[in-house]
CSV table of C-alpha atoms in Angstrom, one decimal:
chain,number,residue,atom,x,y,z
A,83,MET,CA,-15.2,18.3,-1.1
A,84,ALA,CA,-17.3,15.1,0.8
A,85,SER,CA,-16.5,11.9,2.8
A,86,VAL,CA,-16.9,8.7,1.5
A,87,GLU,CA,-18.4,5.8,3.4
A,88,LEU,CA,-19.1,2.1,3.0
A,89,ARG,CA,-21.7,0.3,5.0
A,90,ASN,CA,-21.4,-3.4,4.9
A,91,VAL,CA,-20.7,-3.3,1.1
A,92,THR,CA,-20.8,-6.5,-0.9
A,93,LYS,CA,-20.0,-7.4,-4.4
A,94,VAL,CA,-20.7,-10.9,-5.8
A,95,PHE,CA,-20.0,-11.6,-9.6
A,96,ASP,CA,-22.0,-13.4,-11.7
A,97,ASN,CA,-20.1,-16.5,-11.6
A,98,LYS,CA,-20.6,-16.3,-7.8
A,99,VAL,CA,-17.2,-15.0,-6.7
A,100,THR,CA,-17.6,-13.0,-4.0
A,101,ALA,CA,-14.6,-9.6,-5.0
A,102,VAL,CA,-16.0,-7.7,-1.9
A,103,ASP,CA,-17.1,-8.7,1.6
A,104,GLN,CA,-19.1,-6.5,4.0
A,105,ALA,CA,-16.8,-3.7,3.8
A,106,ASN,CA,-16.8,-1.4,6.2
A,107,LEU,CA,-15.3,1.6,5.6
A,108,LYS,CA,-15.1,5.8,6.7
A,109,ILE,CA,-12.9,8.3,4.8
A,110,ASP,CA,-13.2,11.6,5.8
A,111,ASP,CA,-13.3,14.9,3.7
A,112,ARG,CA,-10.0,15.6,2.1
A,113,GLU,CA,-8.4,12.7,3.6
A,114,PHE,CA,-5.6,10.9,1.4
A,115,VAL,CA,-6.8,7.2,1.6
A,116,VAL,CA,-5.0,4.3,-0.2
A,117,LEU,CA,-6.3,0.8,-0.7
A,118,VAL,CA,-3.6,-1.7,-1.3
A,119,GLY,CA,-3.2,-5.6,-1.2
A,120,PRO,CA,-2.4,-8.3,-3.3
A,121,SER,CA,-3.9,-8.9,-7.3
A,122,GLY,CA,-7.8,-9.7,-7.1
A,123,CYS,CA,-8.0,-8.8,-3.2
A,124,GLY,CA,-10.8,-6.1,-4.2
A,125,LYS,CA,-9.5,-3.2,-4.0
A,126,SER,CA,-10.3,-1.8,-7.6
A,127,THR,CA,-14.1,-3.2,-7.5
A,128,VAL,CA,-14.1,-1.1,-4.2
A,129,LEU,CA,-13.3,2.0,-6.1
A,130,ARG,CA,-15.4,1.1,-8.7
A,131,MET,CA,-18.5,0.9,-6.4
A,132,ILE,CA,-17.8,4.1,-5.6
A,133,ALA,CA,-17.4,5.6,-8.6
A,134,GLY,CA,-20.7,3.9,-10.0
A,135,LEU,CA,-18.9,1.6,-12.4
A,136,GLU,CA,-19.9,-1.1,-10.8
A,137,GLU,CA,-23.2,-2.4,-9.2
A,138,VAL,CA,-23.5,-3.3,-5.5
A,139,THR,CA,-24.8,-6.3,-4.4
A,140,SER,CA,-25.9,-5.4,-1.2
A,141,GLY,CA,-24.9,-2.7,1.5
A,142,GLU,CA,-24.5,1.1,0.8
A,143,VAL,CA,-22.2,3.7,-0.8
A,144,TYR,CA,-22.4,7.3,1.2
A,145,ILE,CA,-20.8,10.6,-0.7
A,146,ASP,CA,-21.5,13.5,1.2
A,147,GLN,CA,-23.5,11.2,3.4
A,148,LYS,CA,-25.9,10.4,0.9
A,149,VAL,CA,-26.6,6.7,-0.4
A,150,VAL,CA,-25.4,6.9,-3.6
A,151,ASN,CA,-26.2,3.3,-5.0
A,152,ASP,CA,-28.7,4.3,-7.5
A,153,ILE,CA,-26.9,7.3,-8.8
A,154,PRO,CA,-24.9,6.9,-12.2
A,155,PRO,CA,-21.4,7.5,-12.5
A,156,LYS,CA,-21.8,11.2,-14.2
A,157,ASP,CA,-23.8,12.5,-11.0
A,158,ARG,CA,-21.9,11.6,-8.1
A,159,ASP,CA,-19.3,14.7,-8.6
A,160,ILE,CA,-16.1,12.1,-8.9
A,161,ALA,CA,-13.4,11.9,-11.1
A,162,MET,CA,-11.3,8.9,-12.1
A,163,VAL,CA,-7.7,8.1,-13.2
A,164,PHE,CA,-7.5,4.7,-14.6
A,165,GLN,CA,-3.9,2.8,-15.2
A,166,ASN,CA,-3.8,2.9,-19.2
A,167,TYR,CA,-4.7,6.6,-18.9
A,168,ALA,CA,-7.7,7.0,-21.2
A,169,LEU,CA,-6.4,9.6,-23.5
A,170,TYR,CA,-8.3,10.0,-27.1
A,171,PRO,CA,-5.5,9.7,-29.1
A,172,HIS,CA,-6.6,11.9,-32.2
A,173,MET,CA,-7.3,15.0,-30.0
A,174,THR,CA,-4.6,17.4,-28.6
A,175,VAL,CA,-3.6,17.9,-25.0
A,176,TYR,CA,-5.7,20.9,-24.5
A,177,GLU,CA,-8.7,19.0,-26.2
A,178,ASN,CA,-8.3,15.8,-24.0
A,179,LEU,CA,-8.5,18.4,-20.7
A,180,SER,CA,-11.3,20.2,-22.0
A,181,PHE,CA,-13.5,17.2,-23.2
A,182,GLY,CA,-15.7,16.6,-20.1
A,183,LEU,CA,-16.6,20.1,-19.8
A,184,ARG,CA,-17.3,20.4,-23.2
A,185,LEU,CA,-20.1,17.8,-22.8
A,186,ARG,CA,-21.2,19.7,-19.7
A,187,LYS,CA,-21.7,22.8,-22.0
A,188,TYR,CA,-19.4,24.8,-19.4
A,189,PRO,CA,-19.2,28.6,-20.9
A,190,LYS,CA,-15.7,28.4,-23.6
A,191,LYS,CA,-14.2,30.9,-21.0
A,192,GLU,CA,-14.8,28.8,-18.2
A,193,ILE,CA,-13.2,26.2,-19.9
A,194,LYS,CA,-10.0,27.7,-21.0
A,195,ALA,CA,-9.4,29.3,-17.6
A,196,ARG,CA,-10.0,25.9,-15.9
A,197,VAL,CA,-7.4,24.1,-18.5
A,198,GLN,CA,-4.9,26.8,-18.4
A,199,GLU,CA,-4.7,26.3,-14.6
A,200,ALA,CA,-4.7,22.7,-14.2
A,201,ALA,CA,-2.1,22.7,-16.6
A,202,GLU,CA,0.0,25.1,-14.9
A,203,ILE,CA,-0.3,22.7,-11.9
A,204,LEU,CA,0.8,19.9,-13.4
A,205,ASP,CA,3.4,22.0,-15.4
A,206,ILE,CA,1.9,20.4,-18.7
A,207,ALA,CA,1.0,24.1,-19.9
A,208,VAL,CA,3.8,23.8,-22.9
A,209,PHE,CA,2.1,20.6,-24.4
A,210,LEU,CA,-1.6,21.8,-24.8
A,211,GLU,CA,-1.1,21.6,-28.7
A,212,ARG,CA,0.3,18.3,-28.7
A,213,LYS,CA,-1.6,15.0,-29.3
A,214,PRO,CA,-0.8,11.9,-26.9
A,215,LYS,CA,1.7,10.3,-28.8
A,216,ALA,CA,4.6,13.2,-28.8
A,217,LEU,CA,4.6,12.9,-24.7
A,218,SER,CA,6.3,10.7,-22.8
A,219,GLY,CA,4.4,8.2,-20.1
A,220,GLY,CA,4.7,10.3,-17.7
A,221,GLN,CA,3.5,13.5,-19.5
A,222,ARG,CA,0.3,11.3,-20.9
A,223,GLN,CA,-0.2,10.4,-17.3
A,224,ARG,CA,0.0,14.0,-16.0
A,225,VAL,CA,-2.8,14.7,-18.6
A,226,ALA,CA,-4.8,11.9,-17.6
A,227,LEU,CA,-4.8,13.8,-13.9
A,228,GLY,CA,-5.6,17.2,-15.5
A,229,ARG,CA,-8.7,15.5,-17.1
A,230,ALA,CA,-9.8,15.0,-13.7
A,231,LEU,CA,-8.3,18.3,-11.9
A,232,VAL,CA,-10.6,20.6,-14.4
A,233,ARG,CA,-13.9,18.8,-13.3
A,234,LYS,CA,-13.1,20.1,-9.6
A,235,PRO,CA,-15.0,16.9,-8.2
A,236,ASN,CA,-15.7,16.5,-4.4
A,237,VAL,CA,-13.5,12.6,-4.8
A,238,PHE,CA,-10.5,11.8,-6.8
A,239,LEU,CA,-10.2,8.2,-7.5
A,240,PHE,CA,-7.0,6.8,-8.3
A,241,ASP,CA,-6.6,3.0,-10.2
A,242,GLU,CA,-3.0,2.2,-10.3
A,243,PRO,CA,-2.4,5.2,-12.5
A,244,LEU,CA,1.5,4.6,-12.1
A,245,SER,CA,1.7,1.0,-12.8
A,246,ASN,CA,2.7,1.4,-16.4
A,247,LEU,CA,5.5,4.0,-15.4
A,248,ASP,CA,9.1,3.5,-14.6
A,249,ALA,CA,10.8,3.3,-11.7
A,250,LYS,CA,11.9,6.9,-11.6
A,251,LEU,CA,8.9,8.3,-12.8
A,252,ARG,CA,6.8,6.2,-10.3
A,253,VAL,CA,8.8,8.1,-7.6
A,254,GLN,CA,8.3,11.6,-9.2
A,255,MET,CA,4.5,11.0,-9.9
A,256,ARG,CA,4.4,9.8,-6.1
A,257,VAL,CA,5.6,13.4,-4.9
A,258,GLU,CA,3.5,14.9,-7.4
A,259,ILE,CA,0.1,13.3,-6.4
A,260,ASN,CA,1.0,14.0,-2.7
A,261,ARG,CA,1.8,17.7,-3.7
A,262,LEU,CA,-1.7,17.9,-5.3
A,263,HIS,CA,-3.4,16.5,-2.5
A,264,LYS,CA,-2.2,19.0,-0.4
A,265,GLN,CA,-2.4,21.8,-2.7
A,266,LEU,CA,-6.1,21.2,-3.4
A,267,GLN,CA,-7.6,19.8,-0.2
A,268,THR,CA,-9.8,17.6,-1.7
A,269,THR,CA,-10.6,13.5,-0.8
A,270,MET,CA,-8.6,11.1,-2.5
A,271,ILE,CA,-9.0,7.3,-2.7
A,272,TYR,CA,-6.1,5.6,-4.5
A,273,VAL,CA,-5.6,2.1,-5.3
A,274,THR,CA,-2.4,0.3,-5.8
A,275,HIS,CA,-0.6,-3.0,-5.2
A,276,ASP,CA,2.6,-1.6,-4.3
A,277,GLN,CA,3.0,-1.4,-0.6
A,278,VAL,CA,5.9,0.9,-0.7
A,279,GLU,CA,3.6,3.4,-3.0
A,280,ALA,CA,1.2,2.6,-0.1
A,281,MET,CA,3.5,3.8,2.4
A,282,THR,CA,4.8,6.7,1.0
A,283,MET,CA,1.3,8.4,0.2
A,284,GLY,CA,-1.3,7.8,2.3
A,285,SER,CA,-2.7,9.7,5.5
A,286,LYS,CA,-4.6,6.1,5.8
A,287,ILE,CA,-4.0,2.6,4.6
A,288,VAL,CA,-6.7,0.0,3.9
A,289,VAL,CA,-5.2,-3.1,3.7
A,290,LEU,CA,-7.6,-6.0,1.7
A,291,ASN,CA,-7.0,-9.8,1.3
A,292,GLN,CA,-9.8,-11.6,-0.7
A,293,GLY,CA,-12.1,-9.1,-0.6
A,294,VAL,CA,-11.9,-8.6,2.9
A,295,ILE,CA,-10.7,-5.3,5.1
A,296,GLN,CA,-7.8,-6.6,7.4
A,297,GLN,CA,-6.7,-3.5,9.2
A,298,VAL,CA,-7.3,0.5,8.2
A,299,ASP,CA,-4.5,2.8,9.8
A,300,THR,CA,-1.8,4.7,9.5
A,301,PRO,CA,1.1,3.5,7.5
A,302,LEU,CA,3.8,3.7,10.6
A,303,GLU,CA,0.9,1.7,12.8
A,304,LEU,CA,0.5,-1.0,10.6
A,305,TYR,CA,4.0,-1.4,10.1
A,306,ASN,CA,4.6,-1.5,13.7
A,307,ASN,CA,1.2,-3.0,15.1
A,308,PRO,CA,-0.3,-5.6,12.2
A,309,VAL,CA,-3.5,-7.4,13.4
A,310,ASN,CA,-2.5,-10.5,11.7
A,311,LYS,CA,0.5,-12.4,9.9
A,312,PHE,CA,-1.2,-11.3,6.4
A,313,VAL,CA,-0.9,-7.5,7.3
A,314,ALA,CA,2.6,-8.0,9.0
A,315,GLY,CA,4.1,-9.7,5.4
A,316,PHE,CA,2.7,-7.7,3.2
A,317,ILE,CA,3.8,-4.2,4.6
A,318,GLY,CA,7.6,-3.4,4.5
A,319,SER,CA,10.2,-4.0,1.7
A,320,PRO,CA,11.9,-6.5,2.5
A,321,ALA,CA,8.8,-8.5,3.9
A,322,MET,CA,9.1,-9.9,7.4
A,323,ASN,CA,10.9,-13.1,8.6
A,324,PHE,CA,8.3,-16.1,9.9
A,325,VAL,CA,9.5,-19.1,11.5
A,326,GLU,CA,7.5,-21.6,12.9
A,327,GLY,CA,8.3,-23.1,16.3
A,328,VAL,CA,6.8,-24.2,19.7
A,329,VAL,CA,6.5,-21.8,22.8
A,330,SER,CA,8.0,-23.5,26.4
A,331,THR,CA,7.3,-21.9,29.7
A,332,ASP,CA,9.5,-24.2,31.6
A,333,GLY,CA,11.1,-21.5,34.0
A,334,ALA,CA,10.9,-18.7,31.4
A,335,VAL,CA,8.9,-18.2,28.2
A,336,THR,CA,10.7,-19.3,24.8
A,337,PHE,CA,10.5,-19.7,21.5
A,338,GLN,CA,11.9,-23.0,19.6
A,339,SER,CA,12.2,-23.6,16.2
A,340,ASP,CA,14.9,-26.0,14.5
A,341,LEU,CA,17.4,-22.8,13.7
A,342,PHE,CA,16.4,-21.0,16.7
A,343,LYS,CA,15.8,-20.4,20.4
A,344,ILE,CA,14.7,-17.2,21.9
A,345,GLN,CA,13.9,-15.9,25.4
A,346,VAL,CA,10.7,-13.8,25.0
A,347,PRO,CA,10.9,-10.7,26.6
A,348,GLU,CA,8.7,-10.1,29.8
A,349,SER,CA,6.7,-7.7,28.0
A,350,LEU,CA,5.6,-10.3,25.9
A,351,THR,CA,5.5,-13.3,28.5
A,352,PRO,CA,1.6,-12.2,29.3
A,353,LYS,CA,0.6,-13.0,26.3
A,354,LEU,CA,2.2,-16.1,25.6
A,355,GLU,CA,2.3,-17.7,28.8
A,356,ASP,CA,-0.9,-19.8,28.0
A,357,LEU,CA,0.5,-21.3,24.9
A,358,SER,CA,2.9,-23.9,26.6
A,359,GLY,CA,3.8,-27.0,23.9
A,360,GLN,CA,1.5,-25.0,21.2
A,361,HIS,CA,3.1,-24.3,17.5
A,362,VAL,CA,3.1,-20.7,16.8
A,363,VAL,CA,4.5,-18.4,14.1
A,364,LEU,CA,7.4,-15.5,15.0
A,365,GLY,CA,8.0,-12.3,12.8
A,366,ILE,CA,10.8,-10.5,13.0
A,367,ARG,CA,12.0,-8.0,10.8
A,368,PRO,CA,14.9,-7.8,8.3
A,369,GLU,CA,16.4,-5.0,10.2
A,370,ASN,CA,15.7,-6.1,13.4
A,371,ILE,CA,18.2,-9.1,13.0
A,372,ARG,CA,21.9,-8.2,14.5
A,373,ILE,CA,24.9,-9.8,14.0
A,374,VAL,CA,26.8,-11.0,16.9
A,375,ARG,CA,30.6,-10.2,16.7
A,376,GLU,CA,33.1,-11.5,18.8
A,377,GLY,CA,33.5,-9.5,22.2
A,378,SER,CA,30.0,-7.6,21.3
A,379,ASP,CA,27.3,-7.2,23.7
A,380,SER,CA,24.9,-10.4,23.5
A,381,ARG,CA,22.3,-8.8,25.1
A,382,TRP,CA,19.7,-9.6,22.6
A,383,GLY,CA,19.9,-13.5,23.6
A,384,GLU,CA,21.9,-16.4,23.0
A,385,PRO,CA,23.3,-16.2,19.2
A,386,GLN,CA,22.4,-18.4,16.3
A,387,SER,CA,24.5,-19.8,13.5
A,388,ILE,CA,23.6,-19.2,9.9
A,389,VAL,CA,25.2,-19.2,6.4
A,390,VAL,CA,24.9,-16.4,4.0
A,391,ASP,CA,23.1,-17.8,0.5
A,392,VAL,CA,22.7,-14.8,-1.4
A,393,VAL,CA,23.9,-11.0,-0.7
A,394,GLU,CA,22.1,-8.4,-2.4
A,395,PRO,CA,23.8,-4.6,-2.0
A,396,VAL,CA,21.3,-1.8,-2.9
A,397,GLY,CA,23.5,1.2,-2.2
A,398,ASN,CA,22.5,2.4,1.2
A,399,GLU,CA,22.7,-1.2,2.6
A,400,VAL,CA,22.7,-4.9,2.1
A,401,PHE,CA,20.0,-8.1,2.3
A,402,LEU,CA,21.7,-11.1,3.5
A,403,TYR,CA,19.6,-13.8,2.8
A,404,PHE,CA,20.4,-17.2,4.9
A,405,SER,CA,17.7,-20.7,4.4
A,406,GLU,CA,16.9,-23.4,6.5
A,407,GLN,CA,14.6,-26.3,5.1
A,408,ASP,CA,13.6,-24.5,2.2
A,409,LYS,CA,13.1,-21.6,4.1
A,410,ARG,CA,14.7,-18.4,3.3
A,411,TYR,CA,15.0,-15.4,5.4
A,412,CYS,CA,16.4,-11.9,5.0
A,413,MET,CA,18.4,-9.3,7.2
A,414,ARG,CA,19.2,-5.8,6.4
A,415,MET,CA,22.9,-4.2,7.0
A,416,PRO,CA,24.6,-1.3,7.0
A,417,PRO,CA,26.9,-1.5,3.7
A,418,GLU,CA,30.0,-0.7,5.2
A,419,GLN,CA,31.4,-4.5,5.3
A,420,LEU,CA,31.9,-6.8,2.6
A,421,TYR,CA,29.7,-9.7,2.5
A,422,HIS,CA,29.9,-13.1,0.5
A,423,PRO,CA,28.0,-16.6,-0.1
A,424,GLY,CA,29.3,-18.8,2.2
A,425,ASP,CA,30.3,-16.4,5.3
A,426,GLN,CA,29.1,-18.1,8.7
A,427,LEU,CA,27.7,-15.1,10.9
A,428,GLN,CA,26.3,-15.3,14.5
A,429,ILE,CA,22.9,-13.4,14.5
A,430,THR,CA,20.4,-12.6,17.1
A,431,PHE,CA,17.3,-10.9,17.3
A,432,ASP,CA,15.9,-7.6,19.0
A,433,PRO,CA,13.7,-9.1,22.0
A,434,GLU,CA,11.3,-6.2,21.8
A,435,LYS,CA,10.8,-6.2,18.1
A,436,LEU,CA,9.8,-9.9,18.0
A,437,TYR,CA,5.8,-10.6,16.7
A,438,PHE,CA,4.0,-14.0,17.3
A,439,PHE,CA,1.0,-15.0,15.2
A,440,ASP,CA,-2.0,-18.3,15.8
A,441,LEU,CA,-0.5,-20.7,13.4
A,442,HIS,CA,-3.9,-21.4,11.8
A,443,SER,CA,-5.9,-18.3,12.2
A,444,ASP,CA,-2.8,-15.9,11.7
A,445,LYS,CA,-4.1,-13.7,14.3
A,446,ARG,CA,-1.6,-12.1,16.2
A,447,TYR,CA,-0.8,-12.8,19.7
A,448,ALA,CA,1.8,-9.8,20.7
């Protein structure tokens, strides 16, 4: 197995567009790392530079502590699984799985043993004589995984391999790939635009935006301690709510917007007390908004009145949306009580779960 490292890697395309800007990233041996970000953020370009399918403009790519910038893809000991399966339609599953090994002149006996082993791991042994058109989408993706698996490479690369599958199959294949990683104990790098996929799969997540790595951390650390507004808004579903307002330090530190007035807890005041009179952005996750009922404990601060716009029941929870000056906010509620559009509610925020960001740089204050 092998580690992978990027040192100051930049990719500029011929049209002068910088797809990746000064990327530095270290992926340890046997680690499962997910690259996540919106479309066009550079994550697939990073993967293709590791694979050797894109030339690096500047910087170095290391695999197993060796610079591989000038080494062709076939000699990097990597295997890549693509979004569109890339199976040969005229070949059987067995022929698709064995194709790369046959090109490399492996003995027939070893080819058969490797194909059988991969087919059993992925539960596709009964399909070996079928052609891809006779398989479902999930089965085809298993074959694509198997074709990479028979190579026994040092590094597995996945480029949005589940995006063509339906929701149920995506969940199944996520579990399958996680199980595969635990079983094989190999280095895996996985690209997706789906932050739920990223949170459930990676032991470490790399968040990119506009070609720049924003944060590298564990899923829970990204969720609880985002370094900036972009990461805070991208990680989490439904997304974090953002409210622009003014900090006041008249007696106590407070945050005031058109809709809310919140007293900042003592744990956060040292980081905000020098911002008196400045505009900042408050972030609050949907699950950290609570309804204040008559006679209930209001230790979370002064209740705010809102009117429900939209109700989304999703089974085990309900999302309530309310608006203010063309901005919509979301709160996550348990499903026990029925809610309706037009309901007027008193709400308050968990003071220990507030995030504050710079209005211009998006950097997190606290």
